Tab-separated table of C-alpha atoms in Angstrom:
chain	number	residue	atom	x	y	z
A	1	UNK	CA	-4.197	-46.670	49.260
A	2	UNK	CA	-1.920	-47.318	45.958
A	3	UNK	CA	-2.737	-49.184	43.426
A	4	UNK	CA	-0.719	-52.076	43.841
A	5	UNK	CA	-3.580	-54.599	44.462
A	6	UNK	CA	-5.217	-53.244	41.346
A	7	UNK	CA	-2.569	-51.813	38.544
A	8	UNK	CA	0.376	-54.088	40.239
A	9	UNK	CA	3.294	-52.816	41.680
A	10	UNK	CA	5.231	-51.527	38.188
A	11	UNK	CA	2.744	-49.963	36.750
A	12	UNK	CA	3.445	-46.321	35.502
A	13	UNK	CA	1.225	-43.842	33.746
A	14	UNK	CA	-2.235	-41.902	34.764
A	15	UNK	CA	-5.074	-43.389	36.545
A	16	UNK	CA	-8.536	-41.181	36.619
A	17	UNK	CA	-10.319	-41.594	40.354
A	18	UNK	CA	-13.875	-40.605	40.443
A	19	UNK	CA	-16.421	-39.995	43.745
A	20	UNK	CA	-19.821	-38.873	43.482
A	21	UNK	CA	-21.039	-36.649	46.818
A	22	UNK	CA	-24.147	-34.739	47.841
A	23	UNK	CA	-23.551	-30.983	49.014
A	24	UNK	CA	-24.236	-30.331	53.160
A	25	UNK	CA	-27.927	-30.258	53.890
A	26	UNK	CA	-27.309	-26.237	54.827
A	27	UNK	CA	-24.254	-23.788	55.163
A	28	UNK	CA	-24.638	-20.820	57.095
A	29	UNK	CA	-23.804	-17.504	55.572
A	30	UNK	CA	-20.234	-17.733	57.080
A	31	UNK	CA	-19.718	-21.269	56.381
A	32	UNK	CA	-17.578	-22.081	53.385
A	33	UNK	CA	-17.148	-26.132	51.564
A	34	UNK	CA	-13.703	-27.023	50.929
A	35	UNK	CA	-12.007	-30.070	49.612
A	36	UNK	CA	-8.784	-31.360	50.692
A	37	UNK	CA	-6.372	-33.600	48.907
A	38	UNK	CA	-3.825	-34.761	51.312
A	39	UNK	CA	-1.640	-35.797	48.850
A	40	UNK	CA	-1.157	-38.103	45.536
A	41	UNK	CA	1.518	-40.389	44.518
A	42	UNK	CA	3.489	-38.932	42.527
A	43	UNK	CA	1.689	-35.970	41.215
A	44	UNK	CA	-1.912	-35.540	40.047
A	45	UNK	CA	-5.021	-32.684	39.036
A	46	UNK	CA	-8.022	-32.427	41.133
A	47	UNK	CA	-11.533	-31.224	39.447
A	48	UNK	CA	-15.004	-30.822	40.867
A	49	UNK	CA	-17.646	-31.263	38.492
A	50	UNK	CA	-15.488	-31.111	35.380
A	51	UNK	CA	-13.995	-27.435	36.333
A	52	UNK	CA	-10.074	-28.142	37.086
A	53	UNK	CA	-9.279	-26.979	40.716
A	54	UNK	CA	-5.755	-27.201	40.498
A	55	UNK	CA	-2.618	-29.748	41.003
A	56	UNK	CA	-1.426	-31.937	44.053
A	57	UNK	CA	2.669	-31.596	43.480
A	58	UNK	CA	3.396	-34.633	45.871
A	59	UNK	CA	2.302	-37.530	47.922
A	60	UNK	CA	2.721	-35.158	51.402
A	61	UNK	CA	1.618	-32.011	49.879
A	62	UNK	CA	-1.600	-31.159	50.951
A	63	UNK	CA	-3.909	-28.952	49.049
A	64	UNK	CA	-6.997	-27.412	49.577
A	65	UNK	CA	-9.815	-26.367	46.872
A	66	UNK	CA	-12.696	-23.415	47.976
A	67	UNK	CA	-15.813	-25.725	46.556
A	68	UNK	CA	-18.544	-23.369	47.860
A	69	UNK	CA	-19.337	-21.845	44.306
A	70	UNK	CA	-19.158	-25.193	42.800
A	71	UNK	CA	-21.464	-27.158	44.360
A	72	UNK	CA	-24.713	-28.282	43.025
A	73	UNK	CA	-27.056	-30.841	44.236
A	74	UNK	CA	-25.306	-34.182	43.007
A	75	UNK	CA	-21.693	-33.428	42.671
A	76	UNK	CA	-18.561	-35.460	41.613
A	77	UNK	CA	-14.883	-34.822	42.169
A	78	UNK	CA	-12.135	-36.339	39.925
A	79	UNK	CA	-8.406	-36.962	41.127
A	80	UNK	CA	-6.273	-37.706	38.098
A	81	UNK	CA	-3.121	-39.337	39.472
A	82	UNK	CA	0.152	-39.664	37.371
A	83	UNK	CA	3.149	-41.814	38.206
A	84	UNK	CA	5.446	-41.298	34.979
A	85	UNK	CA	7.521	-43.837	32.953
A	86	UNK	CA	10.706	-44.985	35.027
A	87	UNK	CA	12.712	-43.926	31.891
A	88	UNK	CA	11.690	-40.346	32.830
A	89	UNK	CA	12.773	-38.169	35.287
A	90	UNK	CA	10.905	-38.718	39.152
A	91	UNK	CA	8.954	-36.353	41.007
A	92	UNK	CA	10.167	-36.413	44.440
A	93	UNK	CA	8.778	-39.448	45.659
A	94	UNK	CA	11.049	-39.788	49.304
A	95	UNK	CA	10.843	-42.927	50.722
A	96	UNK	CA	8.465	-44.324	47.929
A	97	UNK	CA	10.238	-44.512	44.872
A	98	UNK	CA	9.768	-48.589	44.776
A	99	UNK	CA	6.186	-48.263	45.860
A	100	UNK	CA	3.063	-48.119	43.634
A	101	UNK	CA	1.352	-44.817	43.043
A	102	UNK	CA	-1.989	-43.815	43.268
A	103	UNK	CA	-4.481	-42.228	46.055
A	104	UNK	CA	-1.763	-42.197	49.651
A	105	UNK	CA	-3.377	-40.010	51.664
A	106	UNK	CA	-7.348	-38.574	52.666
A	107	UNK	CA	-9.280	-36.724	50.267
A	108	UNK	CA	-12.257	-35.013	52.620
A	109	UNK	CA	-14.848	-32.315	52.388
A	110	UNK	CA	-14.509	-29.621	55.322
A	111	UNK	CA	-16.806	-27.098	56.062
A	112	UNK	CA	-14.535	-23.867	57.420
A	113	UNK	CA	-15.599	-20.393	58.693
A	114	UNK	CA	-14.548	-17.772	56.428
A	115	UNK	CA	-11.500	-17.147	58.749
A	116	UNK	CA	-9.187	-19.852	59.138
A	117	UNK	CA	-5.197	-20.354	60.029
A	118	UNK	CA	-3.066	-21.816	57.600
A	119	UNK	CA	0.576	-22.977	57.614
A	120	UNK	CA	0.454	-22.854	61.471
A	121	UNK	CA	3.541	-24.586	62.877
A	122	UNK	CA	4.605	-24.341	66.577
A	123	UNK	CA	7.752	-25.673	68.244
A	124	UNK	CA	9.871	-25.818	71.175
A	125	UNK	CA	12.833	-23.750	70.956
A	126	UNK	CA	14.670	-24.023	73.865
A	127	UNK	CA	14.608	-26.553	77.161
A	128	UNK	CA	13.444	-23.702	79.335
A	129	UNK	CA	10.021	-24.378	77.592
A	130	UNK	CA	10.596	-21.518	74.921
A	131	UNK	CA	8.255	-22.103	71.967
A	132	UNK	CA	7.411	-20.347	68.522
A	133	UNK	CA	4.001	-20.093	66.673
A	134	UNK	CA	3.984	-18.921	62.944
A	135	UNK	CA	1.192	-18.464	60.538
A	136	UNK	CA	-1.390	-16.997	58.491
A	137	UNK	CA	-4.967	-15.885	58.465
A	138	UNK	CA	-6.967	-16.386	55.550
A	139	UNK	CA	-10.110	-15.441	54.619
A	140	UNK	CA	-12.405	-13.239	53.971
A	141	UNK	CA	-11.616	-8.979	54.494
A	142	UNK	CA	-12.984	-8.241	57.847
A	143	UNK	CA	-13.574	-4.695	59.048
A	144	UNK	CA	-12.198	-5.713	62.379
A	145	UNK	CA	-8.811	-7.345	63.606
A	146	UNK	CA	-8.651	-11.051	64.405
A	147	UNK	CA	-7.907	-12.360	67.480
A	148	UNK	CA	-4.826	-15.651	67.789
A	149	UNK	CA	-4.756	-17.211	71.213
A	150	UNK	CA	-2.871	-20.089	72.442
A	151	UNK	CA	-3.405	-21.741	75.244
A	152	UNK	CA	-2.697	-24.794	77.596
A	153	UNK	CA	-2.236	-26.070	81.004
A	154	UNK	CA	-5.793	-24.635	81.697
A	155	UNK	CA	-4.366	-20.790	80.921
A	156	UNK	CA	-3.855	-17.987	77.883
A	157	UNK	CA	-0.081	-18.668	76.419
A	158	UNK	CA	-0.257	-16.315	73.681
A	159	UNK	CA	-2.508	-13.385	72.108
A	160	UNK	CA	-1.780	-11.810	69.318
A	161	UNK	CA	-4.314	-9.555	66.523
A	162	UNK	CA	-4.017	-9.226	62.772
A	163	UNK	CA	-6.436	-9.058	59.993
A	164	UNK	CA	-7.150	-11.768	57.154
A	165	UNK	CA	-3.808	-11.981	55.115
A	166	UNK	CA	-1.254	-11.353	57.495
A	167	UNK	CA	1.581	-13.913	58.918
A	168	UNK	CA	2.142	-13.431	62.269
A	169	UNK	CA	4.908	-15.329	64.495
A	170	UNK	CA	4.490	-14.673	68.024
A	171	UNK	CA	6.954	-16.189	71.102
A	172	UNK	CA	5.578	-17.838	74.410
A	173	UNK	CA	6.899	-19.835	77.288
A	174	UNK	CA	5.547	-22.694	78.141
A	175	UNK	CA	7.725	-23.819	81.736
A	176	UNK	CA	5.504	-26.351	83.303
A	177	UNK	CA	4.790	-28.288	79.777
A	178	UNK	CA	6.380	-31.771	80.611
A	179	UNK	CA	9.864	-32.276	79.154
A	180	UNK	CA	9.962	-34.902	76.309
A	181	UNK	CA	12.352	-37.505	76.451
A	182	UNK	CA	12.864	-41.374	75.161
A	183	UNK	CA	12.461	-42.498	78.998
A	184	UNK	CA	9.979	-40.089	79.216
A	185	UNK	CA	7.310	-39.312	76.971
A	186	UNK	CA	5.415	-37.161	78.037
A	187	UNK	CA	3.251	-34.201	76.210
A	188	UNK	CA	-0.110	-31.788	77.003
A	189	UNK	CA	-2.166	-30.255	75.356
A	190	UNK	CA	-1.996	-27.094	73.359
A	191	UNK	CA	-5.305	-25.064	71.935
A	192	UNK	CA	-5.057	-22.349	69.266
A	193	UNK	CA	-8.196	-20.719	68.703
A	194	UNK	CA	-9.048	-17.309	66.243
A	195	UNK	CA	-11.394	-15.142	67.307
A	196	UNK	CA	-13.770	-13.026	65.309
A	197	UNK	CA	-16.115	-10.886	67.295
A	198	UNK	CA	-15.154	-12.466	70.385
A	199	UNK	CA	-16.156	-15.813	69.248
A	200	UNK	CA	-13.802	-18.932	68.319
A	201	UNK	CA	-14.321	-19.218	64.337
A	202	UNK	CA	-11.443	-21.797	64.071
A	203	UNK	CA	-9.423	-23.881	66.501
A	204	UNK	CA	-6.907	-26.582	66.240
A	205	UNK	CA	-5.616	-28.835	69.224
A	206	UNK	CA	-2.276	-29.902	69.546
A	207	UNK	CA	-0.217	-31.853	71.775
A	208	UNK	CA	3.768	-31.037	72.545
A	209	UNK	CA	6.514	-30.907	74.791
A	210	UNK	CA	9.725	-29.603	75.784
A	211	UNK	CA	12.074	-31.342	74.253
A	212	UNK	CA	15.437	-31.765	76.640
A	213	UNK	CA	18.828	-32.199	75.055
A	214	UNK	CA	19.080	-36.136	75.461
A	215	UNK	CA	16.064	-36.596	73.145
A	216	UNK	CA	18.926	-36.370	70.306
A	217	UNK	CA	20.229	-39.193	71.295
A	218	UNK	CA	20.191	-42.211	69.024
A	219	UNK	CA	18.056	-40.551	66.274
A	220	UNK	CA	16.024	-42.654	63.801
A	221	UNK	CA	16.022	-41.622	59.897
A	222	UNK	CA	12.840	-41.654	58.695
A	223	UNK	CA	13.160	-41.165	54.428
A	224	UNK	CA	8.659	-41.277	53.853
A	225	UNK	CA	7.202	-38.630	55.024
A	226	UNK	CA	4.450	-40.297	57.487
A	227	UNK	CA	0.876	-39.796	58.307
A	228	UNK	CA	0.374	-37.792	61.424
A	229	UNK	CA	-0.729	-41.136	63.362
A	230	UNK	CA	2.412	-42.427	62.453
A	231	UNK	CA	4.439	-39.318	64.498
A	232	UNK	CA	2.241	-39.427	67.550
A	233	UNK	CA	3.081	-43.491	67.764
A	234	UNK	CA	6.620	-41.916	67.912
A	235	UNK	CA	5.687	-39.634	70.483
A	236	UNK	CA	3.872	-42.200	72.317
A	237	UNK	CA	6.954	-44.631	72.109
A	238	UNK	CA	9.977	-41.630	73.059
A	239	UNK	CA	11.405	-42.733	69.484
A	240	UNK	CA	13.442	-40.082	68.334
A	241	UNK	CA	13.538	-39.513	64.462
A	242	UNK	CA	15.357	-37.050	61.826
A	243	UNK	CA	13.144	-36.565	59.021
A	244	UNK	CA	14.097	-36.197	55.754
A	245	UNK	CA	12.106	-33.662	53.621
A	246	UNK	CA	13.169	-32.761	49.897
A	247	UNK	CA	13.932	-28.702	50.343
A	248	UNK	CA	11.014	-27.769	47.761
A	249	UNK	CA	8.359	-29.542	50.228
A	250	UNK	CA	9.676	-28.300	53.398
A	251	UNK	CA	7.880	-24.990	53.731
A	252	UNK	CA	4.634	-27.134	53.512
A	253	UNK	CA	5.675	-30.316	54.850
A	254	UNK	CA	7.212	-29.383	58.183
A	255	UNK	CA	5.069	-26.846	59.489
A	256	UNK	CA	2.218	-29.217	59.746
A	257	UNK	CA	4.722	-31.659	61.792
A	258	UNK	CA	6.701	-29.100	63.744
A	259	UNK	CA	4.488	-29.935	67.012
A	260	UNK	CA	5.913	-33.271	67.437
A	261	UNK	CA	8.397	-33.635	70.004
A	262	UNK	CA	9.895	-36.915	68.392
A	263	UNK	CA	11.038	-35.002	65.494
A	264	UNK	CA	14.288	-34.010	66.548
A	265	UNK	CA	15.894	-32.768	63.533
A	266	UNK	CA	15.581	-32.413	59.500
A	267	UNK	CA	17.382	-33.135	56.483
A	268	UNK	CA	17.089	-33.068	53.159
A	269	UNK	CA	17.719	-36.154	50.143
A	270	UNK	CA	21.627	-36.787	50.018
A	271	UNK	CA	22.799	-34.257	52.563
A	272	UNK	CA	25.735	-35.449	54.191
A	273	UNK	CA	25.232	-36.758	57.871
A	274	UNK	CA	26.919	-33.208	59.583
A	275	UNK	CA	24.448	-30.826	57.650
A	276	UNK	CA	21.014	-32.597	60.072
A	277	UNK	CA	18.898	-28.750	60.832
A	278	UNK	CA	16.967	-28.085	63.899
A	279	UNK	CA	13.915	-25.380	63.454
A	280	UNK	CA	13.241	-23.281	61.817
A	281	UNK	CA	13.639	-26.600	59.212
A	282	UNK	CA	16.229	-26.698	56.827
A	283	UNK	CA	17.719	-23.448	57.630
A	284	UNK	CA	21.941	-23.502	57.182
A	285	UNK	CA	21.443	-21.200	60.429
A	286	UNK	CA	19.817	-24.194	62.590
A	287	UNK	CA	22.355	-26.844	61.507
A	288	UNK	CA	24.395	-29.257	64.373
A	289	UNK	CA	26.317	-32.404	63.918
A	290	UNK	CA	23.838	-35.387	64.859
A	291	UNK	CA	24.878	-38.736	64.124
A	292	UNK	CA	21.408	-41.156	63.235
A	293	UNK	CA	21.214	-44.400	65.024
């Protein structure tokens, strides 16, 4: 949470957070200890046992530190969080710039494989159930090519190889997903797994939907960018939003929300009302006229 109840609302300057942990009883050879910062308010420096990992550029922007090396048997990581003067120029702060800073999001420990996906983002393209799935495999060199497979609706969607490093961006249809729509909510459920060897070393589960044409209808603006609970309530409810992203967060920020049926369109800060973007986000290519409710 901010530090409001602590600091007060107007308080501006640094605050130093500090957590002591114990490392994982055991990590398998393949196993690798990461920390994540979801995000600080307004900016901030994360450190694991004095040694600087690097810095957290936004409340929404995610980051996320390779501990493994670090780690000894007590352990402490230190968030310094910095909300500057009002008399000096803002971060981007969307949708918080009367709020208090401090600590907005998760901070977790995750133990990954040493092949993982990041940036994935998938979304519906089309109403005939066209979707798109974009990413990147990190990790470790392998001697062999890595396996991406989606699938739902109990059967394979998607396959497609490539080796630790590479993007990839694959199409699929998806016709008998249920179609998304503010009388009808309706999503299922979408698997992505990566195979190494022929076993899963890394899946994520989504849900989705088609989204039909009438689910522009009467859009919501939504300035914060949310917690993902927050965008399933919307996809639970059939509320349609546009969400606003600043344009130096979106190639972070709306990859990770893409899924979400109830996010109908993007914009960025100030943009007039006729320059709203579909997907990919913020892309002059993408843009319609969309009038918010």
């Amino acid at each position: 949470g901010d530090w409001g109840a602590t600091l007060g609302r107007d308080f501006h300057g640094r605050v130093r957070y500090r957590r002591a942990f114990h490392a994982p009883a055991t990590l398998d050879r393949h196993e690798r200890l990461w920390l994540v910062v979801e995000g600080v308010d307004a900016r901030g420096v994360a450190a694991v046992n004095g040694i600087r990992l690097g810095e957290i550029e936004g409340y929404a922007i995610e980051r996320c530190f390779d501990i493994t090396q670090l780690i000894a048997r007590n352990n402490q990581v230190t968030l310094e969080v910095d909300l500057p003067p009002a008399a000096v120029e803002q971060p981007p702060r969307p949708g918080r710039e009367n709020l208090p800073g401090g600590l907005v999001r998760e901070v977790r420990l995750e133990v990954r494989s040493q092949w993982f996906i990041e940036n994935l983002a998938i979304w519906n393209t089309a109403a005939d159930g066209s979707f798109v799935a974009q990413g990147r495999i990190a990790g470790e060199a392998s001697p062999t090519r890595l396996a991406v497979v989606i699938s739902g609706c109990q059967r394979e969607l998607a396959y497609f190889e490539a080796a630790p490093g590479e993007g990839f961006e694959m199409e699929f249809t998806a016709e008998d997903f249920p179609a998304w729509s503010r009388a009808c909510p309706r999503r299922a459920a979408l698997e992505v797994k990566l195979l190494g060897h022929s076993l899963a070393v890394w899946q994520r589960h989504f849900e989705t939907a088609v989204r039909t044409p009438s689910a522009h209808e009467a859009a919501r603006l939504v300035r914060e960018i949310l917690t993902e609970k927050d965008y399933q309530a919307f996809d639970d409810a059939g509320v349609a939003i546009v969400q606003e992203v600043p344009p130096a967060w979106a190639g972070r920020v709306c990859p990770r929300l893409a899924h979400h049926p109830s996010i109908v369109a993007w914009t960025a800060p100030g943009a007039p009302a006729g320059s709203l973007c579909g997907r990919p986000w913020l892309s002059p290519e993408t843009s319609f006229l969309l009038q918010p409710d």
